[in-house]
PDB file of C-alpha atoms and ligand atoms in Angstrom:
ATOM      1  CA  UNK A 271      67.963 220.610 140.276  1.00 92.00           C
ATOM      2  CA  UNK A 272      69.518 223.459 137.916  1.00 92.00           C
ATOM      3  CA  UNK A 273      72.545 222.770 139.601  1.00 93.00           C
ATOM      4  CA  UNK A 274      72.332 219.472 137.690  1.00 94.00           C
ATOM      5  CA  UNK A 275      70.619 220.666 134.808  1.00 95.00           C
ATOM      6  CA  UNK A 276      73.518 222.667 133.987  1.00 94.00           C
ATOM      7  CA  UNK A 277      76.130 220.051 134.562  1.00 94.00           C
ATOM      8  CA  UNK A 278      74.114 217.936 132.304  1.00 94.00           C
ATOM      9  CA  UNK A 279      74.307 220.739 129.862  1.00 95.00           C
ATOM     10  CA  UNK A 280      70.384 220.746 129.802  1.00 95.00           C
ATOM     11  CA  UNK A 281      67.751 223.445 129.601  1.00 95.00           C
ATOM     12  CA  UNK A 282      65.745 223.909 133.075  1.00 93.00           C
ATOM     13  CA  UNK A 283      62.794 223.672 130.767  1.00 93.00           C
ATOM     14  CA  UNK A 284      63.675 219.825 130.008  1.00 95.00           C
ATOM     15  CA  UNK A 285      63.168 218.976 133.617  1.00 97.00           C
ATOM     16  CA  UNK A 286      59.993 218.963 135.394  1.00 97.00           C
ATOM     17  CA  UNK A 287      59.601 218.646 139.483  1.00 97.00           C
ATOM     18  CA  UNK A 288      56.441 216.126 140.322  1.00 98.00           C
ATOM     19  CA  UNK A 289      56.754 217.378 144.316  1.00 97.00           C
ATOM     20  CA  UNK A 290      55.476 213.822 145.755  1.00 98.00           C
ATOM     21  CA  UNK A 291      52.731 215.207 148.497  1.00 96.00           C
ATOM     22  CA  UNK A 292      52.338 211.384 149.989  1.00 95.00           C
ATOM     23  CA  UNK A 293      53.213 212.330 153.110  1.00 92.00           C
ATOM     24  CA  UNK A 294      52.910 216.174 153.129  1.00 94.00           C
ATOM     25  CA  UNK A 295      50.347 217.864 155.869  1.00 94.00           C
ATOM     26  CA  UNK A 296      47.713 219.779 153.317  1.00 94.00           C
ATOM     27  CA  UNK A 297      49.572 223.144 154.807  1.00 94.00           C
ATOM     28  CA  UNK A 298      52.739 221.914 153.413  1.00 94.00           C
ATOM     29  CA  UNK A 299      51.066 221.489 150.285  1.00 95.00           C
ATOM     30  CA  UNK A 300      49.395 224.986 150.204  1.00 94.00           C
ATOM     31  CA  UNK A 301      53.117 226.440 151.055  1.00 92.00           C
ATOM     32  CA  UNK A 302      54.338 224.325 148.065  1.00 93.00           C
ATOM     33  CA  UNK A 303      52.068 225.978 145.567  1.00 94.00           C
ATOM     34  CA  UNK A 304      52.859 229.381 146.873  1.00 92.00           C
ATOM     35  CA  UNK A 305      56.596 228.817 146.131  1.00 90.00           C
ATOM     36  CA  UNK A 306      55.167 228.373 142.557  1.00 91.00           C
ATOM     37  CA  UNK A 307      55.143 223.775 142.506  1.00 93.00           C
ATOM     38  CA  UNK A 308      52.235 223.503 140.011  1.00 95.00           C
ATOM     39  CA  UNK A 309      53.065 219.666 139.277  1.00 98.00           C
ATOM     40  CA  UNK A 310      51.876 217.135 142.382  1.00 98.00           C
ATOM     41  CA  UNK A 311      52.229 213.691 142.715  1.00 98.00           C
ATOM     42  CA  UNK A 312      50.457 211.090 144.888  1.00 98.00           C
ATOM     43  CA  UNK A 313      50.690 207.317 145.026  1.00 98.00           C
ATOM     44  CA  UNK A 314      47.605 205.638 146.605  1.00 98.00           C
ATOM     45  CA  UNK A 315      44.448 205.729 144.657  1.00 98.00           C
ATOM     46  CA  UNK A 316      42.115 206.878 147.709  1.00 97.00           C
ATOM     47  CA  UNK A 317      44.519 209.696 148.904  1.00 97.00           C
ATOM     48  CA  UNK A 318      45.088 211.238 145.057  1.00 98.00           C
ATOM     49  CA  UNK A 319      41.556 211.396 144.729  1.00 97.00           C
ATOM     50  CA  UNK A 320      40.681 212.761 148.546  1.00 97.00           C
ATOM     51  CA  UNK A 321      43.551 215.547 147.170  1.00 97.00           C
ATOM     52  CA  UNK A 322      42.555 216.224 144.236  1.00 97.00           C
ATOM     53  CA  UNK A 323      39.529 217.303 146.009  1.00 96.00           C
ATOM     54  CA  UNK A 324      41.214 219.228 148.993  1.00 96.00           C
ATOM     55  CA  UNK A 325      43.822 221.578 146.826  1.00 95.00           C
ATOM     56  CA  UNK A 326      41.539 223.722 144.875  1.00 88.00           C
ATOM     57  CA  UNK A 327      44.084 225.639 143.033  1.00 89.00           C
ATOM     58  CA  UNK A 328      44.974 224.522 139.598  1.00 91.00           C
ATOM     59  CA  UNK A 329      47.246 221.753 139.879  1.00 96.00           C
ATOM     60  CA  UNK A 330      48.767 219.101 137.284  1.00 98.00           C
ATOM     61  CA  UNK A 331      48.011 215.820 139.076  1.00 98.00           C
ATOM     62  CA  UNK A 332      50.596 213.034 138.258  1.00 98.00           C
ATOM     63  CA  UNK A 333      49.583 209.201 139.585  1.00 98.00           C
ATOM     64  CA  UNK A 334      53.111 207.831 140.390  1.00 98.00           C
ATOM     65  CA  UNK A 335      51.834 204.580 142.634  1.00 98.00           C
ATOM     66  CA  UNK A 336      51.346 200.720 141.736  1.00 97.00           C
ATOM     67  CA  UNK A 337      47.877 201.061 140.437  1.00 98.00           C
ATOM     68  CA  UNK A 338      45.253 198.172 140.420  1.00 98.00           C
ATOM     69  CA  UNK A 339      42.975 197.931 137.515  1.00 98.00           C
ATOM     70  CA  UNK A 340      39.869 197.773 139.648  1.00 97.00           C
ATOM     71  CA  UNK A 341      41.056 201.597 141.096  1.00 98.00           C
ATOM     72  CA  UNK A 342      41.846 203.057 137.596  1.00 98.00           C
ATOM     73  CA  UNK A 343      38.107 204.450 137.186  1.00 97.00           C
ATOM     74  CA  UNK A 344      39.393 206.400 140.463  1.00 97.00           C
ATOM     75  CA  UNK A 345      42.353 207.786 138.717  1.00 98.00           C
ATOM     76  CA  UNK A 346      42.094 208.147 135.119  1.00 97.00           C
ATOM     77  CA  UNK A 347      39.960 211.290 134.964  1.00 95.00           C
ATOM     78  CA  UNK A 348      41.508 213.677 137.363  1.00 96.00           C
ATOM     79  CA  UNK A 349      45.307 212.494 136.210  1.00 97.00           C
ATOM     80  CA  UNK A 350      47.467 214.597 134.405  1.00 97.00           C
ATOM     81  CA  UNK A 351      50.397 211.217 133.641  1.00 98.00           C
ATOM     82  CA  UNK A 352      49.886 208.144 135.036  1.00 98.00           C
ATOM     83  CA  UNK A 353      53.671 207.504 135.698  1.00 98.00           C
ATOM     84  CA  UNK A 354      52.834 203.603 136.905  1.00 98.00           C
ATOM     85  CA  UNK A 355      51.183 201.367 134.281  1.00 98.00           C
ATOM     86  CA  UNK A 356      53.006 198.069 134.323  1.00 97.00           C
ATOM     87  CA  UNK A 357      50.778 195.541 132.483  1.00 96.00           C
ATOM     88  CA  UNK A 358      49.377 195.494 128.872  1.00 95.00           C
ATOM     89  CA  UNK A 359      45.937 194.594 130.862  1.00 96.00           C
ATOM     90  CA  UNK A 360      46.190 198.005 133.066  1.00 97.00           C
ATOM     91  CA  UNK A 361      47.232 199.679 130.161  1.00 96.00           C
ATOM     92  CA  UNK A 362      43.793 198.197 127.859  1.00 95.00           C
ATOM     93  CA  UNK A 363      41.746 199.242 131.168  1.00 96.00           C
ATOM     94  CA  UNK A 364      42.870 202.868 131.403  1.00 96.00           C
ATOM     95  CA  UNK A 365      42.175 203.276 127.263  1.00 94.00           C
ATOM     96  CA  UNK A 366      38.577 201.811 127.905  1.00 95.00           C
ATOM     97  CA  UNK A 367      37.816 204.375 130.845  1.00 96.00           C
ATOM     98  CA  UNK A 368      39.573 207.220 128.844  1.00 94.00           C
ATOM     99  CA  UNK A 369      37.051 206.448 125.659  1.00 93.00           C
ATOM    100  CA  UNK A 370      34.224 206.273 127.836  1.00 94.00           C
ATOM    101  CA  UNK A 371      35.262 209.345 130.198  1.00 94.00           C
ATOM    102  CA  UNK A 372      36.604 210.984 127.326  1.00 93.00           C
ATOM    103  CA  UNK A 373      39.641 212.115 129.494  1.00 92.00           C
ATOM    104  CA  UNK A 374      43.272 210.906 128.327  1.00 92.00           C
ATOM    105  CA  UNK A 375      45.969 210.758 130.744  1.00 95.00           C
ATOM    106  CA  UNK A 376      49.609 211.060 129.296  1.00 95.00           C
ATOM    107  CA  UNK A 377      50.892 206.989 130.079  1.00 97.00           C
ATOM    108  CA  UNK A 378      54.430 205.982 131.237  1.00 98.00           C
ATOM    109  CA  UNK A 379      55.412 202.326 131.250  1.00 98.00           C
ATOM    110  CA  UNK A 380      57.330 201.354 134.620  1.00 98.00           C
ATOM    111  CA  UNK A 381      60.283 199.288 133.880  1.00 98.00           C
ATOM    112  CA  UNK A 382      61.890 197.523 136.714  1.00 98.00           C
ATOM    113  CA  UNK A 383      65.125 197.951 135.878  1.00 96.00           C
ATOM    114  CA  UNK A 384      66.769 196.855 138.511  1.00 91.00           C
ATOM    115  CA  UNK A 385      64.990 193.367 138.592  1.00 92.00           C
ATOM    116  CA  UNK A 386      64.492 193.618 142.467  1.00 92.00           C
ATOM    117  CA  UNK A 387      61.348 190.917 143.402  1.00 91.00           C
ATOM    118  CA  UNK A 388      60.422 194.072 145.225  1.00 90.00           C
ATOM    119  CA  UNK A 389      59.295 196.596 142.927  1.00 92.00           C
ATOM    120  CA  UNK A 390      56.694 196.924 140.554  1.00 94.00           C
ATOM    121  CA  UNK A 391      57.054 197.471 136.519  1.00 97.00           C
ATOM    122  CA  UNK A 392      57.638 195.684 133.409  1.00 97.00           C
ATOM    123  CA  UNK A 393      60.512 193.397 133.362  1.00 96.00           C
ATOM    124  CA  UNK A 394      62.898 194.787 130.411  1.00 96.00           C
ATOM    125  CA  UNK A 395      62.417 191.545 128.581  1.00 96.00           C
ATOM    126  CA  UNK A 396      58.467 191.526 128.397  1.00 96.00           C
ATOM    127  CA  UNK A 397      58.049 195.315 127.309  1.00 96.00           C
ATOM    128  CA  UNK A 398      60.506 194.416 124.466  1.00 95.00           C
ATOM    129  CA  UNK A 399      58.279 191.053 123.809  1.00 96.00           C
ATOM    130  CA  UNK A 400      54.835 193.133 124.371  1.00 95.00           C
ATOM    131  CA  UNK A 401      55.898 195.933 122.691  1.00 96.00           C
ATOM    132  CA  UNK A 402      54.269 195.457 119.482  1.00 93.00           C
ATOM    133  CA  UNK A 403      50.613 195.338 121.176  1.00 92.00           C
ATOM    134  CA  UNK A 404      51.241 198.166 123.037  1.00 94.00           C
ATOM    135  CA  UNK A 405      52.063 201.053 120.730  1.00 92.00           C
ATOM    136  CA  UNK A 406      48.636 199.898 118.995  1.00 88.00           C
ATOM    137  CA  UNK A 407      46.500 200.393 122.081  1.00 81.00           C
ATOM    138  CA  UNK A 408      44.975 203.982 121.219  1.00 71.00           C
ATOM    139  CA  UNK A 409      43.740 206.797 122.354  1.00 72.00           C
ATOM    140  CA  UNK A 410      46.029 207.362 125.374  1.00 81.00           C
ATOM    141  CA  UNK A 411      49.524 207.928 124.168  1.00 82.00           C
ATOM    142  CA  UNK A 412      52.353 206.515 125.835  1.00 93.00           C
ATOM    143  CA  UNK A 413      54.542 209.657 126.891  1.00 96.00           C
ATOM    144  CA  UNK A 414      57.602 207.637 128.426  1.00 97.00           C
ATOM    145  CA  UNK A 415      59.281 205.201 130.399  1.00 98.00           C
ATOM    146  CA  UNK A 416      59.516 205.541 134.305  1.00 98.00           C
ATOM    147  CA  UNK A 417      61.931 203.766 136.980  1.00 98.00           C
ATOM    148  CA  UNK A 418      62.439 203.660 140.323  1.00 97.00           C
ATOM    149  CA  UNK A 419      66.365 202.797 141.657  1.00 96.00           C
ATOM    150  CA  UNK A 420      66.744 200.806 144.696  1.00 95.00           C
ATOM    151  CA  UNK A 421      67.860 202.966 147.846  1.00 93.00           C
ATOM    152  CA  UNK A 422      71.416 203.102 147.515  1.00 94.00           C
ATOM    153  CA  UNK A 423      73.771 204.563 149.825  1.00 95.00           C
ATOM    154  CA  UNK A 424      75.948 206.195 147.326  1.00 97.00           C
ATOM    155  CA  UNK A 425      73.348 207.896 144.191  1.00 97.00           C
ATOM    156  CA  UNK A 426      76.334 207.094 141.726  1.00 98.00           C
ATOM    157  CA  UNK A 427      75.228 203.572 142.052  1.00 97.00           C
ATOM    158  CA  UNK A 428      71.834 204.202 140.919  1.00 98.00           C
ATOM    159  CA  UNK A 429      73.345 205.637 137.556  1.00 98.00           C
ATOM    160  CA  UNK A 430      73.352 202.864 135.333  1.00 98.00           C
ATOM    161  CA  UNK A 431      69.509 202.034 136.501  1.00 98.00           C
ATOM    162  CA  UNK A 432      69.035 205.562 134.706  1.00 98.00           C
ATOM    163  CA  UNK A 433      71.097 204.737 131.933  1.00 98.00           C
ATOM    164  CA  UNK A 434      69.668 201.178 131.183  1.00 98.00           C
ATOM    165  CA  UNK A 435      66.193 203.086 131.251  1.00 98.00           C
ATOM    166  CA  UNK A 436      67.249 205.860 128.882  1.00 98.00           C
ATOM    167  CA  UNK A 437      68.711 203.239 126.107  1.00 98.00           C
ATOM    168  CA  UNK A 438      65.718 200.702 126.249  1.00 98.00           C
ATOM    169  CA  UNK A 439      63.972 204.294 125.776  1.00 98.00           C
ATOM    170  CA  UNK A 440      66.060 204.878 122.674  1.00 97.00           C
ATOM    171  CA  UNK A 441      65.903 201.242 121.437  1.00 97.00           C
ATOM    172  CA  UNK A 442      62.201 201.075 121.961  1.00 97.00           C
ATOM    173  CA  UNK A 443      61.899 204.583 120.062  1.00 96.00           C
ATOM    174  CA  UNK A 444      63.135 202.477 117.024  1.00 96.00           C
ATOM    175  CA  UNK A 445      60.719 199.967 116.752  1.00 94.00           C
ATOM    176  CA  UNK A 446      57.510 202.727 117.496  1.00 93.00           C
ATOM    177  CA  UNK A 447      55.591 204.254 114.890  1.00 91.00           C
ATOM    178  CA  UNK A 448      56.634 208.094 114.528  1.00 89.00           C
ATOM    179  CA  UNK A 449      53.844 209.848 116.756  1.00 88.00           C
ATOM    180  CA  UNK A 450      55.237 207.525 119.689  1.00 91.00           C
ATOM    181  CA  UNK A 451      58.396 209.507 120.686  1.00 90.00           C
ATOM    182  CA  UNK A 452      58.973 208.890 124.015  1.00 96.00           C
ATOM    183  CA  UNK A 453      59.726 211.554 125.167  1.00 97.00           C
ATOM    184  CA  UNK A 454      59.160 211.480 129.305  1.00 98.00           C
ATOM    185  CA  UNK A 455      61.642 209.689 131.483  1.00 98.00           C
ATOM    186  CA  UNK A 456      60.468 209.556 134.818  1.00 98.00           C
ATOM    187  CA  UNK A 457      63.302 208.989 137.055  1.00 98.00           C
ATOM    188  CA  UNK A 458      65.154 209.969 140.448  1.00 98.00           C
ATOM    189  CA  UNK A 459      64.141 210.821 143.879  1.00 98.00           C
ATOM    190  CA  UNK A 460      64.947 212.920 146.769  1.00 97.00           C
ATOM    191  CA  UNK A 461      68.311 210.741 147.432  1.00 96.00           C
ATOM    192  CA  UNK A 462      69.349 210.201 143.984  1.00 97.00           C
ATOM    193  CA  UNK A 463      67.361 213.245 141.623  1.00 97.00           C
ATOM    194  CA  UNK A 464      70.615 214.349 140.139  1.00 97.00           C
ATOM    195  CA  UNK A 465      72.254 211.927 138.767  1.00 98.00           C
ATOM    196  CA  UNK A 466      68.874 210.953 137.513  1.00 98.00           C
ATOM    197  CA  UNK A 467      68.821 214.618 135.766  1.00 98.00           C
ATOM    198  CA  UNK A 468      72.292 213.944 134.269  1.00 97.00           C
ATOM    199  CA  UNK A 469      71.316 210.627 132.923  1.00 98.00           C
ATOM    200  CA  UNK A 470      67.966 212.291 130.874  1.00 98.00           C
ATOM    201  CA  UNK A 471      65.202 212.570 133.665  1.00 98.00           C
ATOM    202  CA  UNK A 472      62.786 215.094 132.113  1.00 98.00           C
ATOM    203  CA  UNK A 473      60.419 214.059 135.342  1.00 98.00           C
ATOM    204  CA  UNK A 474      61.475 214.140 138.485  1.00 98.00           C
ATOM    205  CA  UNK A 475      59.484 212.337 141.991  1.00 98.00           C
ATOM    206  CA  UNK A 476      60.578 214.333 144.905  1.00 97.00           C
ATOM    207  CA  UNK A 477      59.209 214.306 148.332  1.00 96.00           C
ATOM    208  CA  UNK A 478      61.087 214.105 151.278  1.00 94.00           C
ATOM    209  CA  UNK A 479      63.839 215.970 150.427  1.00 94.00           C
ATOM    210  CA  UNK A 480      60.917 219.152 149.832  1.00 92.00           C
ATOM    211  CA  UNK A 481      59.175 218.719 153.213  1.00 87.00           C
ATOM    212  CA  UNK A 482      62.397 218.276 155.334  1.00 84.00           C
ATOM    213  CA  UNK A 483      62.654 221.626 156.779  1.00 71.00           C
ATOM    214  CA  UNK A 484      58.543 221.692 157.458  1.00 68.00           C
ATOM    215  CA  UNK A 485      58.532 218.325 159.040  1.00 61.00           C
ATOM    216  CA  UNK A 486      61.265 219.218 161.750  1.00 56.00           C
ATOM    217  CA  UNK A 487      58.898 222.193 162.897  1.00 54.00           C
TER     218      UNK A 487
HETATM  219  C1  LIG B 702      57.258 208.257 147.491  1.00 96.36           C
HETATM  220  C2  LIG B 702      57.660 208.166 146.084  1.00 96.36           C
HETATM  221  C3  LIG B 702      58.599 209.073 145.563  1.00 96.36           C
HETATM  222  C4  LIG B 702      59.274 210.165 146.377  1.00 96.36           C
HETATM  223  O1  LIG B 702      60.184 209.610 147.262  1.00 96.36           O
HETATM  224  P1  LIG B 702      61.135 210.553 148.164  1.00 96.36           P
HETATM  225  O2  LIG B 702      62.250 209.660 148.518  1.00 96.36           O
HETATM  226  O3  LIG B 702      60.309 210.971 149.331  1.00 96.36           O
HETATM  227  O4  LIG B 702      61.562 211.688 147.336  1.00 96.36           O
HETATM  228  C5  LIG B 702      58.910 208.948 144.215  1.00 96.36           C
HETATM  229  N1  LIG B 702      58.349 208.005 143.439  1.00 96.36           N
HETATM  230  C6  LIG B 702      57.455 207.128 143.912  1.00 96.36           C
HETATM  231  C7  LIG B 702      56.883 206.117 142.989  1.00 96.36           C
HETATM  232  C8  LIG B 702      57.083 207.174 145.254  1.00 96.36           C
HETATM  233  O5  LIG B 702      56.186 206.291 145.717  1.00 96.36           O
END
């Protein structure tokens, strides 16, 4: 990661790790937050909230799965970001719980940049057409965009899936009121993290790539 920070010409500071526990052993996990990883992500509902209540040290807990509305209630008040809100209905649902819970989650919208049938997120045309309504949806503030790339052989070719993100970031950035900024892009993985740093990635989802040496034991 600073490796790529610095060819980016970036500050470390601008890029966060969200280690992706999914499939980590709750011993990796402990050895994880020894080495200092205070940022932990986990995609299925049940599992983030059985972890949330197995790791009792202070952890930022980042939601990075598809997320159905009828599970947010699960989510909303133990997460940290909710990386994966892809509908304006989700999106309504997770401001209702965070009124009544009086918890607010940072929001990013998932794009699906890529247009695979296969993956989740708004379709770049309908955040541009729903925009509008969903800047005006309070109190949870919408931190960012997130994507995932398709798994390419070569990471270069998941560079201009970064890219698109990052300028429908800046475009949207122009039609948002001031206090929406936009700030969080949540891109890149274990295969394809730096180019994903050099393209803007202030978040980063990495799993695999943390647990390899553990696993093999
Ligand atoms: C599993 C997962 C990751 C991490 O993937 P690795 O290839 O193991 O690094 C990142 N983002 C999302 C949304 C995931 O589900």
């Amino acid at each position: 990661m600073a490796d790529a920070v610095r060819r980016a010409g970036r500050h470390e500071a601008d890029v966060r790790l969200v280690a992706v526990t999914k499939y980590a052993r709750l011993d990796w996990i402990r050895e994880l937050l020894h080495c200092g990883c205070r940022v932990l992500g986990e995609s299925r509902p049940q599992q983030f909230v059985q972890r949330v209540a197995d790791v009792e040290s202070p952890v930022e807990w980042h939601f990075i799965g598809h997320l159905q509305r009828n599970k947010a209630r699960l989510v909303v008040p133990h997460a940290g970001v909710i990386h994966s809100v892809d509908s304006l209905r989700l999106l309504e649902r997770i401001n209702q719980i965070a009124v009544e819970t009086r918890v607010t989650p940072q929001v990013l919208l998932e794009v699906n940049v890529s247009g695979e049938s296969t993956k989740q997120g708004f379709v770049p045309e309908t955040l541009e057409r729903e925009w509008s309504q969903l800047v005006e949806l309070s109190p949870v503030p919408l931190a960012g965009l997130m994507t995932m790339a398709p798994a390419y052989d070569d990471p270069e070719q998941a560079r201009p899936v970064f890219r698109a993100l990052r300028q429908l970031r800046d475009h949207l950035v122009t039609r948002s009121p001031v206090e929406v900024s936009l700030g969080e892009l949540s891109m890149g993985m274990s295969g394809d993290f730096e180019v994903a740093i050099e393209e803007g990635a202030t978040l980063v989802r990495v799993g695999s790539a943390l647990f390899e040496g553990l696993s093999a034991e």
